[in-house]
Structures are given as C-alpha cells and as structure tokens.
Coordinates of C-alpha atoms and ligand atoms in Angstrom, one line a residue:
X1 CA -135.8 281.6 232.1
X2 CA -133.4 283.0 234.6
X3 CA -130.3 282.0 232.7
X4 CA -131.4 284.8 230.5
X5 CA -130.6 287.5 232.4
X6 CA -126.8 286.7 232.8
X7 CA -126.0 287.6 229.2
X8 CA -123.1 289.6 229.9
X9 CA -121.1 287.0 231.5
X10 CA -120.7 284.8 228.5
X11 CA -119.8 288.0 226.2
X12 CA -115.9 286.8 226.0
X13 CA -116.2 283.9 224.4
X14 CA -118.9 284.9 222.0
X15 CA -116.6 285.9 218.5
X16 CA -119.1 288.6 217.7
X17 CA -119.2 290.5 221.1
X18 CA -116.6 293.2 220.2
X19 CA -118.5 294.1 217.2
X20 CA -121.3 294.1 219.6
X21 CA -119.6 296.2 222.4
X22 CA -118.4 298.6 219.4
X23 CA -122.0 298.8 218.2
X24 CA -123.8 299.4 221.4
X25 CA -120.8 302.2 222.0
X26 CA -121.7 304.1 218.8
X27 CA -125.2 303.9 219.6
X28 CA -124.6 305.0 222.9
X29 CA -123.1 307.8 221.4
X30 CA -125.6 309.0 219.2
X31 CA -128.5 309.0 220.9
X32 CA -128.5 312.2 222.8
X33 CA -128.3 313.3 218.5
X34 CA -131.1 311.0 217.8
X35 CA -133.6 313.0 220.1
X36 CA -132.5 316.3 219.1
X37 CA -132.9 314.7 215.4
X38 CA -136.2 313.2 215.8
X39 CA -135.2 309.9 214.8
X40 CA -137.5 308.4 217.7
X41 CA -141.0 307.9 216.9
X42 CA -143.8 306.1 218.4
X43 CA -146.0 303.0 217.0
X44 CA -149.2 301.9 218.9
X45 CA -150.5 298.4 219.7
X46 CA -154.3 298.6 220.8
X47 CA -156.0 297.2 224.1
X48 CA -158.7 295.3 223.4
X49 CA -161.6 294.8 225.5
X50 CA -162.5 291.0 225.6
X51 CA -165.8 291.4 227.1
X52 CA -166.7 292.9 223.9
X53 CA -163.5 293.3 221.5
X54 CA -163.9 297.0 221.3
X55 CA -161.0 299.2 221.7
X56 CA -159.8 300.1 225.1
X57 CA -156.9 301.9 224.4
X58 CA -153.0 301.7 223.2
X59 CA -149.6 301.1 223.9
X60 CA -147.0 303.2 222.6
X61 CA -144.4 301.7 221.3
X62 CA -140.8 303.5 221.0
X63 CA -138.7 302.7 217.7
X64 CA -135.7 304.2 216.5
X65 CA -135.3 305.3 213.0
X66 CA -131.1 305.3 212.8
X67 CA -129.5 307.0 209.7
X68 CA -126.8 303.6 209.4
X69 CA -128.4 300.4 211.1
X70 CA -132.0 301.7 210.0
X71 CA -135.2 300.5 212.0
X72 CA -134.1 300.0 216.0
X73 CA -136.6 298.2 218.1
X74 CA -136.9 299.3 222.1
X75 CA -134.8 296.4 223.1
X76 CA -131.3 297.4 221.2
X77 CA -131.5 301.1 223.1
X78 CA -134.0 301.3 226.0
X79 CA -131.1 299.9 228.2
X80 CA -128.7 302.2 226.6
X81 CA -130.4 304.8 227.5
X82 CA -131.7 303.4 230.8
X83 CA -127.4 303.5 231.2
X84 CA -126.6 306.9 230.3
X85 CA -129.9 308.7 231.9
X86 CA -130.6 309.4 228.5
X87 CA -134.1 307.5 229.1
X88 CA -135.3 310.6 231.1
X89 CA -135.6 313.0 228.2
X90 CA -136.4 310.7 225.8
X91 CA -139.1 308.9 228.1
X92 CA -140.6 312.7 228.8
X93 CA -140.8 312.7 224.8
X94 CA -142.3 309.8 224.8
X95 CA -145.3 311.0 227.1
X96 CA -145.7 313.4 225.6
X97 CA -146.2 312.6 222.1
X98 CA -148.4 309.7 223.3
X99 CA -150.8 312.1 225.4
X100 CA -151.2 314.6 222.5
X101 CA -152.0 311.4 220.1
X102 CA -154.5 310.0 222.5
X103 CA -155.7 313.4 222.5
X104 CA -156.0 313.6 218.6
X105 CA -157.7 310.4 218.6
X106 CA -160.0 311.5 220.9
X107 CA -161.5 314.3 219.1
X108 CA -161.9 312.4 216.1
X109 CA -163.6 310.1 217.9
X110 CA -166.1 312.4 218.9
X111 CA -166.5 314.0 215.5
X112 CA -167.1 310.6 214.1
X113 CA -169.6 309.8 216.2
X114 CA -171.5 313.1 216.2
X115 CA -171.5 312.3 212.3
X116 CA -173.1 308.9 212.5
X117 CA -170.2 306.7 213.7
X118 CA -167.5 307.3 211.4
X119 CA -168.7 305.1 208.4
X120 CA -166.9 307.1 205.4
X121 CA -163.8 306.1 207.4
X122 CA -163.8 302.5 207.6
X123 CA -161.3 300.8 205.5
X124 CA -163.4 299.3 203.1
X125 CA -161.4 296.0 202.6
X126 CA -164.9 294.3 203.1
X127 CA -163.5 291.3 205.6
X128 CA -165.6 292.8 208.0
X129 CA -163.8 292.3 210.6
X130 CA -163.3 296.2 210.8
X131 CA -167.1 297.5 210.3
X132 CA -166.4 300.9 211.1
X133 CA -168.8 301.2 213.1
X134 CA -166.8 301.0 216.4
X135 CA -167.1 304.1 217.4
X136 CA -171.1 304.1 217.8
X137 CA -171.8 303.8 221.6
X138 CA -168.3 304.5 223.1
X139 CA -167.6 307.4 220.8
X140 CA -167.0 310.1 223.6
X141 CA -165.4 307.7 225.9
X142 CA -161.5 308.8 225.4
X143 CA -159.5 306.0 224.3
X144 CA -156.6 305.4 227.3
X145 CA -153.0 305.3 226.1
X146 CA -150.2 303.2 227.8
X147 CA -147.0 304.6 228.2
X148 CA -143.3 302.4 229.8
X149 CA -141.6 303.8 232.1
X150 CA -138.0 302.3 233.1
X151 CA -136.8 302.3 237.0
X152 CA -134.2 305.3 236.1
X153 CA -137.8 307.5 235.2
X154 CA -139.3 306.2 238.3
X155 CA -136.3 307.4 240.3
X156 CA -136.7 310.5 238.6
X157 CA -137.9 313.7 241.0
X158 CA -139.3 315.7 237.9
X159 CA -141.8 312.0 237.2
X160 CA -144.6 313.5 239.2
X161 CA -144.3 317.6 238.1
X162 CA -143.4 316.2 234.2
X163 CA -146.5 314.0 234.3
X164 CA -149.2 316.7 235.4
X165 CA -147.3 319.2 233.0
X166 CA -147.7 316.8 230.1
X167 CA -151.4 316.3 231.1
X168 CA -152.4 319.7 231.6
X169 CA -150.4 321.0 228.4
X170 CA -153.0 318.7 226.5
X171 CA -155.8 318.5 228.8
X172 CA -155.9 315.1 229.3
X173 CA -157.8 313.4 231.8
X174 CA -155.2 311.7 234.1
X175 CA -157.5 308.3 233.8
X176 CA -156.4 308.2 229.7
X177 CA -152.7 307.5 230.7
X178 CA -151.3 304.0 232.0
X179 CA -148.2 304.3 233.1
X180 CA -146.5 300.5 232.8
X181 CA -143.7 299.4 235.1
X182 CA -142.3 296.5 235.8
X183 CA -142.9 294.1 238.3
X184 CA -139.0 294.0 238.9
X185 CA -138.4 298.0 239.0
X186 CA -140.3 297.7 241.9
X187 CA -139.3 295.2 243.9
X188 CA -137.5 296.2 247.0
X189 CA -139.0 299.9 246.6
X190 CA -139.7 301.5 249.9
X191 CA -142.8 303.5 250.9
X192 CA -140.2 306.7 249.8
X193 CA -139.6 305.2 246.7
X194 CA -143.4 304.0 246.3
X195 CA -144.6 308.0 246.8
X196 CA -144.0 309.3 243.1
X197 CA -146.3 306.3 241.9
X198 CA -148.7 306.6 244.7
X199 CA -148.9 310.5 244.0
X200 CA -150.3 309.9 240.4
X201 CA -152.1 306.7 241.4
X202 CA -154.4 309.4 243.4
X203 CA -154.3 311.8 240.7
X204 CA -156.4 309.1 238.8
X205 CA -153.2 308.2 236.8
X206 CA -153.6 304.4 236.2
X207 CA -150.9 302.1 236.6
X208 CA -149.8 298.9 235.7
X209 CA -147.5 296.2 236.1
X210 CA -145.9 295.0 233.5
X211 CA -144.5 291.3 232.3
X212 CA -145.9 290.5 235.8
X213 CA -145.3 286.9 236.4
X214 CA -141.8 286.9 235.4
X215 CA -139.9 288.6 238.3
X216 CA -139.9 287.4 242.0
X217 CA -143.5 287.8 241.9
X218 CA -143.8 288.9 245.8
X219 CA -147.7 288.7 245.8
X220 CA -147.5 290.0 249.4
X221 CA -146.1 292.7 248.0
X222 CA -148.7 293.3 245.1
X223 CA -151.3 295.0 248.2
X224 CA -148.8 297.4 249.0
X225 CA -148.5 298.5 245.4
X226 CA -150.3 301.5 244.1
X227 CA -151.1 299.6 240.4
X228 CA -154.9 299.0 238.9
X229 CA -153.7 296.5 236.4
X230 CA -151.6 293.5 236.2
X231 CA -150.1 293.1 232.5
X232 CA -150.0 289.1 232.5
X233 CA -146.6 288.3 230.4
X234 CA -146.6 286.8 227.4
X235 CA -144.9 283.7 228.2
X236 CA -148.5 282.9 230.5
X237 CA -150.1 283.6 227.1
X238 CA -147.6 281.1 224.9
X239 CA -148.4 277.9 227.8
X240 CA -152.0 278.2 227.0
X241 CA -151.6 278.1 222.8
X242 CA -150.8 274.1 223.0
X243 CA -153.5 271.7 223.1
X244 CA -154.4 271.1 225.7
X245 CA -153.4 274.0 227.5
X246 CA -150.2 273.6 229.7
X247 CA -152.6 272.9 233.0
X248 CA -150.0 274.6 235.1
X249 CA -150.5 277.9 233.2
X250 CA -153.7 277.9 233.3
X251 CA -153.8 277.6 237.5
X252 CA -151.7 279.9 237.1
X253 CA -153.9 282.7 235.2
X254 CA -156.8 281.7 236.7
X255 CA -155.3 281.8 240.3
X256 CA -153.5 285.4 239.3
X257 CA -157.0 286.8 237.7
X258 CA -159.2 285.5 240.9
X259 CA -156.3 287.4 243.2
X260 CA -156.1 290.5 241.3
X261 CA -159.7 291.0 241.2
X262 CA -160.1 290.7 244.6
X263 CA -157.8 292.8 245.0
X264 CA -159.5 295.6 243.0
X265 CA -156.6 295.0 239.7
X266 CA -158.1 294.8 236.1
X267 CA -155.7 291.9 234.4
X268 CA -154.6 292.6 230.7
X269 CA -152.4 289.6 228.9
X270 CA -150.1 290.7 226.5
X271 CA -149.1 288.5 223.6
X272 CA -152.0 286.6 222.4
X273 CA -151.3 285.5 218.8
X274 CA -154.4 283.3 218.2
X275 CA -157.9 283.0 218.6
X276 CA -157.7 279.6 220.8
X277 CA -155.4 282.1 223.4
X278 CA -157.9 284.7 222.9
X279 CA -161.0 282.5 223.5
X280 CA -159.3 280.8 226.5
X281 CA -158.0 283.7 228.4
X282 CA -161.9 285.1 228.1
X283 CA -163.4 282.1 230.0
X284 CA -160.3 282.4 232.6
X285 CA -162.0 285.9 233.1
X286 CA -159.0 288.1 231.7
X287 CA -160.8 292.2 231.6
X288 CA -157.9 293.2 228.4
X289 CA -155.8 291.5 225.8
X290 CA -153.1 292.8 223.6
X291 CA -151.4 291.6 221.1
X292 CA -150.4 290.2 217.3
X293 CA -154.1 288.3 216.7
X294 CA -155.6 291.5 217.1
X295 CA -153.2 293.6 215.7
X296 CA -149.4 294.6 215.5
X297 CA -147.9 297.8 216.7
X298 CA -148.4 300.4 213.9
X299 CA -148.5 303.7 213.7
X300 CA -151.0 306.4 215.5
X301 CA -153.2 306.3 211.6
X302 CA -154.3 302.6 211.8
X303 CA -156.6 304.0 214.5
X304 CA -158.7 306.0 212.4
X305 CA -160.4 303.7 210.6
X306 CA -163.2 303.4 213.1
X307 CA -161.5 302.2 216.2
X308 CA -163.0 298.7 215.1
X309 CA -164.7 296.3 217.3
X310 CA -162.6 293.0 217.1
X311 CA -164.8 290.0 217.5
Ligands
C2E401 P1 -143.5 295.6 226.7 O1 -143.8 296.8 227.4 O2 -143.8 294.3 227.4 O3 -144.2 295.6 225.3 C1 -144.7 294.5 224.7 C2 -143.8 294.0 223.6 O4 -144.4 292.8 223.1 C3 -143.6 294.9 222.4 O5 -142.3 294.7 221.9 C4 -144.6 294.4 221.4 O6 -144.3 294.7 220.1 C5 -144.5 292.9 221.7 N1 -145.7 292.2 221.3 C6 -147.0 292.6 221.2 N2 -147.8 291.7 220.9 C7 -147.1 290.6 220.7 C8 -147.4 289.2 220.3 O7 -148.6 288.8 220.1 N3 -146.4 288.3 220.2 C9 -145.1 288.7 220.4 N4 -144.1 287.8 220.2 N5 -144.7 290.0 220.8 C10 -145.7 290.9 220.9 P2 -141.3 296.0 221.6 O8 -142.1 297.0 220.9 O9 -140.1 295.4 220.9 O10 -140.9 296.5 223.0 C11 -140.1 295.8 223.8 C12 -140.0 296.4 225.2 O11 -139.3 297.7 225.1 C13 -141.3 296.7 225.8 O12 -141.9 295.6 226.4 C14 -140.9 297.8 226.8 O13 -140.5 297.1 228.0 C15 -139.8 298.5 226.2 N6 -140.3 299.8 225.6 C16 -140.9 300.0 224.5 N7 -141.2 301.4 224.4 C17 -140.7 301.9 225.5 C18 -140.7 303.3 226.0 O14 -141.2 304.3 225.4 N8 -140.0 303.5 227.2 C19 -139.5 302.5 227.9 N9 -138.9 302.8 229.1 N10 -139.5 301.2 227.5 C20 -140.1 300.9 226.3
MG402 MG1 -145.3 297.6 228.3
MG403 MG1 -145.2 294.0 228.7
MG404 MG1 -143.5 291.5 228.1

C-alpha cells in the first residue's frame, strides 16, 4: 500500500508520462474557466443506516464535465486544484450547492410525508426493494449531507466564516453537514491548526474522518481530534468480502468500532459492494455503510423517489 504514494518518482521512465504531464498542465489551466463555466457538478452517494437500511444522508461527489476529455472523476483534478489553490473556490461551490440540495430534499421530504409518505413517487419498477414508503416515520428528520474537504480548505482562514455563511444563506441546521477529512490532513496538526475544526465541531457541524485506517493511524491522536465519525476505508471493507473473512480485518473493525464507540465516534464503512460485507459489518456493530450494493453515486434526483429503506 505505501508504494502507492511514490508515483511521481517513476514518471521518467513511464513512455506516457509527457503526455500525462501535458495533460494535467492543460487541465491545470482550465480549471479556474471550468468553475466560472459550470462545468463542475455534484453526484450524491447515500448513507445508509444499517440498524435499519433507511437513509441517513449523502455524500457529494464532485465530477467534472470537460468540453475535450469529457466526464472527469475527483481524482484527475482534486489534486490539481489542491496545487494551484484553486480547491478553495471550487470547495466553497461545492458546499454550497450540497447544503442548498440537502435543503431541497428536505422540504420534499416533509411534503411527502404530510401527504401520506410519498407513495405517487416511488419508482414503480416493482422489485420492491424501493417501497416508497421510506419516508413514513423519519419524514421531518433532515437528511445530513457529507461534504470533502482537502488540507489546503482546512488551512483556509475564511473555512469557519464560509461555513456559517453557507449555512445561514440556506438555513441549514449545522448537524445536516459532515464535513470529511482525512486522517492524513490531520496528522501533525497543532491545537492552532485543530481550532477551525474544533470551532464548527461546537457549532454542531459533524465531522468525520475519512479513509481512516490508511494513514499513520495515531489512535492517541484520534482523542484529541474534534471528529464524530470514523469513515472505515474501503480496503477494511474489501478483506472482509472473501470467505472466510480475512481474520486480521475483522480484529481490525471490530477492535476500531469497540474504540470509537467508546470514544463517543459513530463508525461509517465506505465501499461495501455486497450483501455478505453488508451483513458482516452489521454484526461487527458498524452505525453507517456506504457504498456500490446500496447504490452508486448519482445525481441529487435518484433521491426523490422515496428516500427508500434498503433492507
Ligand atoms: P472519498 O471521499 O473516500 O469518496 C469515496 C469514493 O469511493 C468515491 O470516489 C466513490 O465513488 C467511491 N465509492 C463509493 N462506493 C464504492 C464502492 O462500493 N466500491 C468502490 N470501488 N468505490 C466506491 P470518487 O467519487 O471517485 O471520489 C474520489 C475521491 O475524491 C473522494 O474519496 C474524495 O477524497 C475526493 N473528492 C470527491 N469530491 C470531492 C470534493 O468535493 N472536494 C474534495 N476536496 N475532494 C473530493
Ligand atoms: Mg469522502
Ligand atoms: Mg472516503
Ligand atoms: Mg476512501
């Protein structure tokens, strides 16, 4: 795993790295453009509940939608942008559109459930595995939306004053937004650098830690931390799929889950692809699950059909 991160060291002997460097040059380029353009937009990959499989809340998901190289997933430009500062603008945007659509979902969540739980909405492909009926008994509960921020945002002085602003402007309970950073943006942060976070934590801002378990995980250093979720990474997830689970990953959950909820942290996995991962990661007591079984990242209108309960 570690090997990964030393990409750029082998970029001179790989044939296509100058059509790579010239690439990640023009995109560098263009994205200051692409924000003014609107060629960002957001897709949305929902929380599930595993208690219950109902639908806690949503990732936002930045793609890019370029005019040459069309659709751009997070991972060709976050860290071109992360470079060039440009993340700080285009992270803002980001909030912002994700509060106002948690917003919008909220308030057709109440409607639907003032009208009898949304029924004429369901999708009708009659698999029942969306009944439509979701919304029933947590229909005025606002569904939480998680946003990513990147160490450069984190750094940021405007984080805190840009956060309440985006809040306010929709009027947004600060508990409906997640902010998710990463174990590794942290690490090393002083109690000066810790402040920003700490300020929303108290705000009732939620925050969690994301990919955690693939850093320097410095559980001395989780305390200190002002997160209320741990975002297990997917590669946890991926060591419990074979039969029989990889026994090391499963100490390894269970030890993590036992920690962070005595430690006051809800723990969400992210990647769970099938329902043996799903099933497993509800006995070792995980509180959220994300991920392809339940659905893919798509956009804000594959909510609306009833914010489904997902056995
Ligand atoms: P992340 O925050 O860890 O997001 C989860 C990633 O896992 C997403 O990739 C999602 O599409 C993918 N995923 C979800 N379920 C599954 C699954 O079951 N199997 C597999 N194999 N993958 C799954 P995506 O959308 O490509 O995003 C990649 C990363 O880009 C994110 O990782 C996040 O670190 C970053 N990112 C995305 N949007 C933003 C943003 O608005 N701001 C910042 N700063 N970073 C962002
Ligand atoms: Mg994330
Ligand atoms: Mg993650
Ligand atoms: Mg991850």
């Amino acid at each position: 795993r570690a090997k990964d991160a030393g990409g750029n060291r082998y970029e001179l002997a790989d044939p296509d790295s100058d059509a790579r460097a010239i690439d990640r040059h023009s995109l560098t380029n263009r994205l200051p453009a692409a924000l003014e353009r609107d060629e960002f937009f957001l897709e949305y990959q929902p929380l599930i509940r595993m208690s219950d499989g109902h639908v806690d809340g949503a990732e936002a998901l930045v793609r890019w939608k370029h005019p040459v190289h069309g659709l751009l997933g997070p991972d060709r430009f976050i860290p071109l942008a992360e470079h060039t500062g440009l993340i700080v603008p285009l992270g803002r945007w980001v909030m912002e559109q994700a509060v106002r659509q948690a917003c919008a979902w909220h308030e057709e969540r109440s409607a639907a459930s003032k009208n009898g739980g949304g029924k004429g909405k369901s999708k009708g492909k009659g698999k029942g595995k969306s009944a439509g009926s979701g919304a029933s008994d947590d229909g005025c509960r606002p569904l939480r939306v998680n946003v990513n921020l990147s160490p450069r945002q984190l750094h940021h002085p405007d984080l805190v004053p840009d956060t309440v602003a985006v809040l306010e402007a929709a009027g947004m309970a600060p508990s409906s937004l997640c902010l998710e950073v990463t174990e590794s943006a942290l690490i090393g942060a002083d109690e000066d650098e810790l402040k920003p976070l700490r300020q929303l934590a108290e705000l009732g801002v939620e925050i969690a830690l994301d990919d955690f378990g693939t850093g320097y995980s410095n559980l001395a250093n989780l305390r200190r931390l002002p997160a209320t979720t741990l975002k297990l990474d997917r590669s946890f997830t991926q060591g419990l799929q074979q039969h029989p689970a990889d026994p090391a990953d499963v100490t390894f959950v269970e030890g993590i889950v036992t920690l962070a909820h005595a430690l006051g942290l809800a723990v969400t996995v992210e990647g769970v692809e099938t329902e043996h991962q799903a099933s497993k990661l509800r006995d070792l007591g995980c509180d959220t699950a994300q991920g392809w079984y339940y659905a893919r990242p798509g956009p804000a209108s594959s909510f609306q059909q009833g914010f489904a309960v997902i056995p």
